Amino acid sequence: EAGVAQSPRYKIIEKRQSVAFWCNPISGHATLYWYQQILGQGPKLLIQFQNNGVVDDSQLPKDRFSAERLKGVDSTLKIQPAKLEDSAVYLCASSFSRDRETQYFGPGTRLLVL
Amino acid sequence: AQSVTQLGSHVSVSEGALVLLRCNYSSSVPPYLFWYVQYPNQGLQLLLKYTSAATLVKGINGFEAEFKKSETSFHLTKPSAHMSDAAEYFCAVRASVSSASKIIFGSGTRLSIRP
């Protein structure tokens, strides 16, 4: 069974530029999560999708971050414009349903904003 | 609201020694508790989880954790450390009563193994 795929693995941009990350969850997983992991901290949930609907985006900085999962499968997270403090690893995870506690994580995208 | 506190950002043990990583939680409702491991440049992998069944939970790679409600703790242990156990470990909590509640992660403990 293929795991959660993410791309790119690394990205370096300058502040005020825009960037997008892509995630393809495990086949058949209805729930998809985006986390932000700042160096030295645990992951923080940014947004949770159930199929193509948003369940929780309470910690998503909506003035600069956006995410979509139009067909209920893969998802894109965008930052526009980026700030220095957005430097982090962005992790995507999926689970069979939101009632299933086990989340499967992708390898993450490491973003550096200069 | 739920939260977790991991005591010690870095733990170093000798190969073959006992591993003990500490986690205390705070939850207004019965919690679900998790331990995840993160190897360098990889995503998180679930080690074990407590979901209100047995208080002693066994996970992968020889790890186990015990839920102690009176101490609000969920410490992770392994009797004998192996070099391959070197990684970052995260304790996490989720409210059990709502399937929509999010998982809250601790700040992590980096485990180093001395030869």
Coordinates of C-alpha atoms in Angstrom, one line a residue:
Chain A
E1 CA 0.0 0.0 0.0
A2 CA 1.5 3.3 -1.0
G3 CA 1.9 5.9 1.8
V4 CA 1.1 9.6 1.9
A5 CA 2.9 11.4 -0.9
Q6 CA 4.1 15.0 -0.6
S7 CA 6.0 17.3 -3.0
P8 CA 8.2 19.1 -3.1
R9 CA 10.4 17.8 -0.3
Y10 CA 12.3 21.1 0.1
K11 CA 11.6 24.6 -0.9
I12 CA 13.5 27.9 -0.4
I13 CA 11.8 31.2 -1.2
E14 CA 12.2 34.8 -0.3
K15 CA 9.7 36.6 2.0
R16 CA 6.6 37.9 0.2
Q17 CA 6.8 35.2 -2.4
S18 CA 4.1 32.6 -2.8
V19 CA 4.5 28.8 -2.5
A20 CA 2.3 25.7 -2.8
F21 CA 2.6 22.2 -1.4
W22 CA 0.9 19.1 -2.7
C23 CA -0.3 16.1 -0.9
N24 CA -1.8 12.8 -2.1
P25 CA -3.3 10.7 0.7
I26 CA -3.5 7.0 1.0
S27 CA -6.1 5.6 -1.4
G28 CA -9.6 5.4 0.3
H29 CA -8.7 7.8 3.1
A30 CA -11.5 10.3 3.5
T31 CA -9.8 12.5 6.1
L32 CA -6.8 14.7 5.3
Y33 CA -4.8 16.9 7.6
W34 CA -2.2 19.6 7.1
Y35 CA 0.2 20.3 10.0
Q36 CA 2.9 22.9 10.5
Q37 CA 5.9 21.8 12.5
I38 CA 8.3 24.5 13.5
L39 CA 11.8 23.5 14.5
G40 CA 11.8 22.2 18.1
Q41 CA 8.0 22.0 18.4
G42 CA 5.4 19.4 17.8
P43 CA 3.1 19.5 14.8
K44 CA 0.2 21.9 14.9
L45 CA -2.9 21.2 12.9
L46 CA -3.6 23.9 10.3
I47 CA -6.6 22.4 8.5
Q48 CA -8.6 19.1 8.4
F49 CA -10.7 18.0 5.5
Q50 CA -13.4 15.3 5.4
N51 CA -13.7 14.4 1.8
N52 CA -13.7 17.8 0.1
G53 CA -15.2 19.7 3.0
V54 CA -13.4 21.6 5.8
V55 CA -13.9 20.2 9.3
D56 CA -11.5 22.4 11.2
D57 CA -9.4 25.4 10.0
S58 CA -9.4 27.3 13.3
Q59 CA -5.6 27.5 13.4
L60 CA -5.1 28.4 9.7
P61 CA -3.8 32.0 9.2
K62 CA -6.4 32.7 6.6
D63 CA -5.0 36.0 5.6
R64 CA -2.0 34.2 3.9
F65 CA -2.7 30.5 4.0
S66 CA -5.3 28.6 1.9
A67 CA -5.9 25.0 1.2
E68 CA -8.2 23.0 -1.0
R69 CA -9.2 19.4 -1.7
L70 CA -11.5 19.9 -4.7
K71 CA -12.1 16.3 -5.6
G72 CA -11.8 14.8 -2.2
V73 CA -8.5 13.1 -3.0
D74 CA -5.3 15.1 -3.2
S75 CA -4.9 18.5 -1.6
T76 CA -2.9 21.7 -2.1
L77 CA -1.7 24.1 0.7
K78 CA -0.7 27.6 -0.4
I79 CA 1.1 30.5 1.3
Q80 CA 0.8 33.9 -0.2
P81 CA 2.7 36.0 0.8
A82 CA 5.2 34.1 2.8
K83 CA 6.8 35.5 6.0
L84 CA 10.0 34.5 7.7
E85 CA 8.1 32.8 10.5
D86 CA 6.5 30.4 8.0
S87 CA 9.8 28.5 7.9
A88 CA 8.8 25.0 9.0
V89 CA 8.1 21.5 7.9
Y90 CA 4.6 21.1 6.5
L91 CA 3.2 17.6 7.1
C92 CA 0.3 16.0 5.4
A93 CA -1.5 13.1 7.0
S94 CA -4.6 11.0 6.2
S95 CA -6.9 8.6 8.0
F96 CA -9.6 6.3 6.9
S97 CA -12.2 8.5 8.6
R98 CA -12.2 11.1 11.3
D99 CA -13.4 8.5 13.8
R100 CA -10.2 6.5 13.2
E101 CA -7.4 7.7 15.5
T102 CA -4.5 6.4 13.4
Q103 CA -3.2 9.1 11.1
Y104 CA -0.6 8.2 8.5
F105 CA 1.9 10.9 7.8
G106 CA 3.8 11.9 4.7
P107 CA 7.5 12.8 4.7
G108 CA 6.8 16.5 4.8
T109 CA 7.9 19.6 2.9
R110 CA 10.7 21.6 4.5
L111 CA 10.2 25.3 3.8
L112 CA 12.8 28.0 4.3
V113 CA 11.8 31.6 3.9
L114 CA 14.7 34.0 3.5
Chain B
A1 CA -9.3 21.6 26.4
Q2 CA -6.5 19.1 26.0
S3 CA -2.7 19.6 26.3
V4 CA 0.4 17.5 26.8
T5 CA 3.7 18.2 28.5
Q6 CA 6.8 16.2 27.7
L7 CA 9.4 16.4 30.4
G8 CA 12.9 16.7 28.9
S9 CA 13.5 17.9 25.4
H10 CA 16.5 15.5 25.1
V11 CA 17.1 12.2 26.7
S12 CA 20.4 10.2 26.3
V13 CA 20.7 6.5 27.3
S14 CA 23.3 3.8 26.7
E15 CA 22.6 1.0 24.3
G16 CA 20.8 -1.8 26.3
A17 CA 19.6 0.6 29.0
L18 CA 16.0 1.3 30.0
V19 CA 14.3 4.0 27.9
L20 CA 11.8 6.2 29.8
L21 CA 10.2 9.2 28.1
R22 CA 7.8 11.2 30.2
C23 CA 4.4 12.6 29.2
N24 CA 1.8 14.3 31.3
Y25 CA -1.6 15.3 29.9
S26 CA -4.4 17.6 30.7
S27 CA -7.9 16.8 29.6
S28 CA -11.4 17.9 30.7
V29 CA -12.8 14.6 29.3
P30 CA -11.5 11.1 29.0
P31 CA -8.6 11.3 26.7
Y32 CA -7.2 9.2 23.9
L33 CA -3.4 9.2 24.1
F34 CA -0.7 8.5 21.5
W35 CA 3.0 8.2 21.1
Y36 CA 4.5 9.0 17.7
V37 CA 8.1 8.6 16.5
Q38 CA 9.8 10.7 13.9
Y39 CA 13.0 9.7 12.3
P40 CA 15.2 12.3 10.6
N41 CA 13.6 13.8 7.4
Q42 CA 10.6 11.5 7.8
G43 CA 7.0 12.0 8.8
L44 CA 5.5 10.7 12.1
Q45 CA 4.8 7.1 12.7
L46 CA 2.3 5.8 15.3
L47 CA 4.1 3.8 18.1
L48 CA 1.0 3.0 20.2
K49 CA -2.3 4.5 21.4
Y50 CA -4.5 4.3 24.4
T51 CA -8.3 4.4 23.7
S52 CA -9.7 3.5 27.1
A53 CA -9.2 -0.2 27.0
A54 CA -6.2 -1.8 28.8
T55 CA -4.1 0.8 30.7
L56 CA -0.9 -0.9 29.7
V57 CA -0.5 -0.5 25.9
K58 CA 2.1 -2.3 23.9
G59 CA 3.3 -0.8 20.7
I60 CA 5.8 -1.5 17.9
N61 CA 9.5 -1.9 18.3
G62 CA 9.2 -3.2 21.9
F63 CA 7.8 0.1 23.3
E64 CA 5.0 0.2 25.8
A65 CA 3.2 2.9 27.8
E66 CA 1.0 2.9 30.8
F67 CA -2.0 5.2 31.3
K68 CA -2.2 6.4 34.9
K69 CA -5.2 8.5 35.5
S70 CA -4.3 9.4 39.1
E71 CA -1.0 10.9 37.9
T72 CA -2.3 12.1 34.5
S73 CA 0.7 10.4 32.9
F74 CA 1.3 8.3 29.9
H75 CA 5.1 7.6 30.0
L76 CA 6.8 5.6 27.2
T77 CA 9.2 2.8 28.1
K78 CA 11.4 0.2 26.5
P79 CA 13.4 -2.2 28.5
S80 CA 16.5 -2.2 26.4
A81 CA 17.5 0.6 24.0
H82 CA 18.8 -0.1 20.5
M83 CA 20.8 2.3 18.3
S84 CA 17.9 2.3 15.9
D85 CA 15.7 3.9 18.5
A86 CA 17.4 7.2 18.1
A87 CA 14.7 9.6 17.0
E88 CA 12.2 12.3 18.1
Y89 CA 9.2 11.1 20.1
F90 CA 6.0 12.9 20.4
C91 CA 3.2 12.4 22.9
A92 CA -0.3 13.5 21.8
V93 CA -3.8 13.7 23.2
R94 CA -7.3 13.9 21.8
A95 CA -10.6 14.1 23.4
S96 CA -12.4 10.8 23.2
V97 CA -16.0 12.2 23.2
S98 CA -15.8 14.0 19.9
S99 CA -14.6 12.5 16.7
A100 CA -14.1 16.0 15.3
S101 CA -11.6 17.0 18.0
K102 CA -8.1 17.5 16.9
I103 CA -4.9 15.7 18.1
I104 CA -2.7 18.0 20.2
F105 CA 1.0 17.2 20.1
G106 CA 3.7 17.8 22.8
S107 CA 6.9 19.6 21.9
G108 CA 8.8 16.3 21.5
T109 CA 11.7 14.5 23.2
R110 CA 14.8 13.7 21.2
L111 CA 16.2 10.3 22.2
S112 CA 19.9 9.7 21.7
I113 CA 21.6 6.3 22.2
R114 CA 25.2 6.0 23.3
P115 CA 27.2 3.0 22.1

